[in-house]
Amino acid sequence: LEPQRARRLRGAVRHAQSLAAERAGDGARALEFAREAHDCAPASVGPAARLARLLVGAGEAKRARKVVEEAWRAFSHPELVAAYRAARGAPEPIAWAQAVQRLAQLAPEAGESRLALAEAALDARLWGVARDALNALDKSGGDPATAARAMRLGARLAEDEHGDRKAAEALRAAAAAVRDPAWQCATCGATAEQWVAACGNCGAVDTLAWRVPGIAAPSPQI
């Protein structure tokens, strides 16, 4: 195999071994395999998010945050947001919005950065910050799934800030026409909620890409 491809596949195997070790109750081995998987592909979403979660469990929250931040620069993704929140210790809404703002600054042009910031700002009732993030998305164009998620957040903003249920319902109805993105196997088309090394349907290794099934071309799987 070409060296880079071989390294990616080795990382996928280590990721699967980490999951198996955790299921067997061996936390130390699970973390060891997760570190190796991440070393093989530092910018890969699945291994980075998994390593971050295990590091939090091992009391290494600072290292977990660094892992997420490094991956975010390459490929911003919702799984990384969840891992980052765990590494922050479930902060209060204002503190979380500030943390997401720092994370978003690592990839300021990424649609996921703006979506994550808008959602965190809505939870913290920072209407102006949420509006600015959503307006930036509108100007950037983006893909249909990003636009749909932005409309759902816009519906929350209209309802929470002004109590405008009519506008909120219209935005939600428009967003419902677009399917949400998912991890989809490039071989058989099956989807998964989280990135896994091997497709649970056909068994193909390292074939999952983040995409809107049936609409968008696969995003680069880093």
Short mmCIF file of C-alpha atoms in Angstrom, two decimals:
data_model
loop_
_atom_site.label_atom_id
_atom_site.label_comp_id
_atom_site.label_asym_id
_atom_site.label_seq_id
_atom_site.Cartn_x
_atom_site.Cartn_y
_atom_site.Cartn_z
CA LEU A 1 0.00 0.00 0.00
CA GLU A 2 1.01 3.60 -0.52
CA PRO A 3 2.50 4.79 2.83
CA GLN A 4 -0.13 7.44 3.58
CA ARG A 5 -2.98 5.03 2.85
CA ALA A 6 -1.36 2.35 4.97
CA ARG A 7 -1.04 4.79 7.85
CA ARG A 8 -4.73 5.72 7.60
CA LEU A 9 -5.78 2.07 7.61
CA ARG A 10 -3.52 1.37 10.59
CA GLY A 11 -5.23 4.23 12.40
CA ALA A 12 -8.67 2.80 11.54
CA VAL A 13 -7.65 -0.58 12.98
CA ARG A 14 -6.34 1.03 16.18
CA HIS A 15 -9.61 2.97 16.49
CA ALA A 16 -11.58 -0.29 16.30
CA GLN A 17 -9.24 -1.92 18.83
CA SER A 18 -9.79 1.00 21.18
CA LEU A 19 -13.55 0.49 21.03
CA ALA A 20 -13.13 -3.25 21.64
CA ALA A 21 -10.85 -2.65 24.62
CA GLU A 22 -13.33 -0.25 26.16
CA ARG A 23 -16.17 -2.75 25.73
CA ALA A 24 -13.97 -5.32 27.48
CA GLY A 25 -13.50 -2.93 30.39
CA ASP A 26 -9.81 -2.24 29.73
CA GLY A 27 -9.66 1.56 29.90
CA ALA A 28 -5.87 1.74 29.80
CA ARG A 29 -5.64 -0.26 26.57
CA ALA A 30 -8.54 1.69 25.09
CA LEU A 31 -6.66 4.93 25.67
CA GLU A 32 -3.40 3.47 24.34
CA PHE A 33 -5.04 2.35 21.11
CA ALA A 34 -6.86 5.69 20.80
CA ARG A 35 -3.56 7.55 21.07
CA GLU A 36 -2.08 5.37 18.31
CA ALA A 37 -5.13 5.90 16.08
CA HIS A 38 -4.86 9.65 16.54
CA ASP A 39 -1.11 9.60 15.85
CA CYS A 40 -1.83 7.92 12.50
CA ALA A 41 -4.37 10.59 11.49
CA PRO A 42 -4.24 13.65 13.82
CA ALA A 43 -6.85 15.56 11.81
CA SER A 44 -9.36 12.71 11.52
CA VAL A 45 -12.66 13.48 13.27
CA GLY A 46 -13.48 10.06 14.70
CA PRO A 47 -10.12 9.26 16.28
CA ALA A 48 -9.70 12.83 17.55
CA ALA A 49 -13.14 12.94 19.18
CA ARG A 50 -12.65 9.51 20.73
CA LEU A 51 -9.20 10.30 22.10
CA ALA A 52 -10.49 13.55 23.57
CA ARG A 53 -13.32 11.78 25.39
CA LEU A 54 -10.98 9.13 26.80
CA LEU A 55 -8.47 11.77 27.87
CA VAL A 56 -11.22 13.56 29.79
CA GLY A 57 -12.00 10.29 31.57
CA ALA A 58 -8.32 9.91 32.41
CA GLY A 59 -8.15 13.39 33.93
CA GLU A 60 -6.30 14.97 31.01
CA ALA A 61 -8.85 17.61 30.03
CA LYS A 62 -6.25 20.13 28.89
CA ARG A 63 -4.71 17.64 26.48
CA ALA A 64 -8.22 16.69 25.30
CA ARG A 65 -8.96 20.31 24.39
CA LYS A 66 -5.71 20.54 22.43
CA VAL A 67 -6.57 17.39 20.46
CA VAL A 68 -9.94 18.85 19.46
CA GLU A 69 -8.47 22.22 18.56
CA GLU A 70 -5.87 20.64 16.29
CA ALA A 71 -8.50 18.58 14.48
CA TRP A 72 -10.90 21.54 14.22
CA ARG A 73 -8.44 23.50 12.10
CA ALA A 74 -8.50 20.73 9.49
CA PHE A 75 -12.13 19.57 9.51
CA SER A 76 -14.71 21.25 11.76
CA HIS A 77 -17.40 18.77 12.78
CA PRO A 78 -20.24 18.41 15.36
CA GLU A 79 -18.58 15.37 17.00
CA LEU A 80 -15.64 17.60 17.87
CA VAL A 81 -17.96 20.17 19.44
CA ALA A 82 -19.40 17.50 21.74
CA ALA A 83 -15.91 16.30 22.69
CA TYR A 84 -14.80 19.88 23.33
CA ARG A 85 -17.73 20.46 25.65
CA ALA A 86 -16.87 17.34 27.62
CA ALA A 87 -13.29 18.59 27.88
CA ARG A 88 -14.61 21.88 29.27
CA GLY A 89 -16.51 20.10 32.03
CA ALA A 90 -20.07 21.06 31.03
CA PRO A 91 -19.63 24.84 31.51
CA GLU A 92 -22.42 27.34 32.09
CA PRO A 93 -23.99 28.78 28.88
CA ILE A 94 -22.00 32.04 28.86
CA ALA A 95 -18.70 30.27 29.53
CA TRP A 96 -19.51 27.68 26.87
CA ALA A 97 -20.31 30.39 24.30
CA GLN A 98 -16.96 32.00 25.03
CA ALA A 99 -15.19 28.65 24.63
CA VAL A 100 -16.91 27.98 21.30
CA GLN A 101 -15.96 31.45 20.13
CA ARG A 102 -12.31 30.61 20.76
CA LEU A 103 -12.71 27.28 18.95
CA ALA A 104 -14.43 28.96 16.00
CA GLN A 105 -11.56 31.38 15.62
CA LEU A 106 -9.32 28.43 14.71
CA ALA A 107 -11.35 27.96 11.51
CA PRO A 108 -13.31 31.22 11.16
CA GLU A 109 -14.52 30.61 7.60
CA ALA A 110 -15.86 27.12 8.27
CA GLY A 111 -19.63 26.77 8.25
CA GLU A 112 -19.47 24.46 11.26
CA SER A 113 -17.64 27.16 13.24
CA ARG A 114 -20.48 29.60 12.61
CA LEU A 115 -23.18 27.04 13.32
CA ALA A 116 -21.55 25.97 16.59
CA LEU A 117 -21.12 29.57 17.69
CA ALA A 118 -24.71 30.46 16.78
CA GLU A 119 -26.07 27.50 18.77
CA ALA A 120 -23.92 28.23 21.81
CA ALA A 121 -24.90 31.90 21.68
CA LEU A 122 -28.59 30.99 21.52
CA ASP A 123 -28.23 28.79 24.59
CA ALA A 124 -26.57 31.74 26.36
CA ARG A 125 -29.24 34.16 25.09
CA LEU A 126 -26.60 36.23 23.31
CA TRP A 127 -28.90 37.23 20.47
CA GLY A 128 -26.47 39.58 18.74
CA VAL A 129 -23.66 37.02 18.63
CA ALA A 130 -26.04 34.37 17.27
CA ARG A 131 -27.39 36.74 14.61
CA ASP A 132 -23.92 37.74 13.46
CA ALA A 133 -22.87 34.10 13.10
CA LEU A 134 -26.00 33.23 11.11
CA ASN A 135 -25.66 36.31 8.90
CA ALA A 136 -22.09 35.29 8.09
CA LEU A 137 -23.40 31.89 7.00
CA ASP A 138 -25.99 33.49 4.73
CA LYS A 139 -23.30 35.51 2.98
CA SER A 140 -20.98 32.53 2.54
CA GLY A 141 -23.49 30.50 0.54
CA GLY A 142 -22.53 26.98 1.60
CA ASP A 143 -24.21 23.64 1.03
CA PRO A 144 -27.94 22.84 1.46
CA ALA A 145 -27.42 21.01 4.76
CA THR A 146 -25.58 23.96 6.28
CA ALA A 147 -28.33 26.30 5.09
CA ALA A 148 -31.01 24.04 6.60
CA ARG A 149 -29.26 23.91 9.97
CA ALA A 150 -28.87 27.69 9.85
CA MET A 151 -32.62 28.04 9.22
CA ARG A 152 -33.42 25.89 12.25
CA LEU A 153 -31.16 28.06 14.40
CA GLY A 154 -32.73 31.15 12.84
CA ALA A 155 -36.12 29.80 13.89
CA ARG A 156 -34.88 29.53 17.47
CA LEU A 157 -33.60 33.08 17.32
CA ALA A 158 -36.88 34.45 15.99
CA GLU A 159 -38.89 32.61 18.62
CA ASP A 160 -36.61 33.09 21.64
CA GLU A 161 -35.69 36.72 21.03
CA HIS A 162 -38.95 38.12 19.65
CA GLY A 163 -41.54 35.40 20.23
CA ASP A 164 -42.17 35.33 16.48
CA ARG A 165 -43.67 31.86 16.10
CA LYS A 166 -44.88 32.46 12.56
CA ALA A 167 -41.39 33.23 11.29
CA ALA A 168 -39.96 30.32 13.28
CA GLU A 169 -42.46 27.86 11.77
CA ALA A 170 -41.70 29.08 8.25
CA LEU A 171 -37.97 28.59 8.77
CA ARG A 172 -38.42 25.12 10.24
CA ALA A 173 -40.68 24.11 7.35
CA ALA A 174 -38.06 25.23 4.84
CA ALA A 175 -35.31 23.40 6.70
CA ALA A 176 -37.33 20.17 6.81
CA ALA A 177 -36.95 19.79 3.04
CA VAL A 178 -33.22 19.01 3.40
CA ARG A 179 -31.83 15.88 5.03
CA ASP A 180 -29.20 16.22 7.73
CA PRO A 181 -25.64 15.12 6.96
CA ALA A 182 -24.40 11.78 8.25
CA TRP A 183 -21.42 9.49 8.02
CA GLN A 184 -22.10 7.50 4.84
CA CYS A 185 -20.19 4.53 3.46
CA ALA A 186 -18.81 5.21 -0.02
CA THR A 187 -19.08 1.50 -0.83
CA CYS A 188 -22.65 0.55 0.11
CA GLY A 189 -24.31 3.85 1.08
CA ALA A 190 -25.21 2.81 4.64
CA THR A 191 -25.09 5.59 7.25
CA ALA A 192 -23.77 5.76 10.81
CA GLU A 193 -24.34 8.26 13.60
CA GLN A 194 -20.62 8.37 14.44
CA TRP A 195 -17.46 7.69 12.48
CA VAL A 196 -16.33 4.08 12.72
CA ALA A 197 -13.36 2.30 11.19
CA ALA A 198 -15.41 -0.29 9.31
CA CYS A 199 -18.90 0.09 7.85
CA GLY A 200 -21.38 -1.79 10.00
CA ASN A 201 -23.31 -2.86 6.91
CA CYS A 202 -20.73 -4.06 4.37
CA GLY A 203 -17.53 -4.17 6.46
CA ALA A 204 -15.53 -1.88 4.16
CA VAL A 205 -12.69 -0.19 6.05
CA ASP A 206 -12.16 3.58 6.14
CA THR A 207 -14.96 4.39 3.69
CA LEU A 208 -17.18 6.70 5.77
CA ALA A 209 -17.48 10.31 4.59
CA TRP A 210 -19.51 13.19 6.06
CA ARG A 211 -22.22 14.04 3.55
CA VAL A 212 -25.92 14.61 2.93
CA PRO A 213 -27.17 11.24 1.64
CA GLY A 214 -28.45 11.48 -1.89
CA ILE A 215 -27.58 15.18 -2.36
CA ALA A 216 -24.02 16.22 -1.72
CA ALA A 217 -20.81 14.66 -2.90
CA PRO A 218 -18.73 13.12 -0.08
CA SER A 219 -16.73 15.61 1.95
CA PRO A 220 -12.99 14.87 2.11
CA GLN A 221 -12.44 12.31 4.85
CA ILE A 222 -9.30 13.52 6.56
#
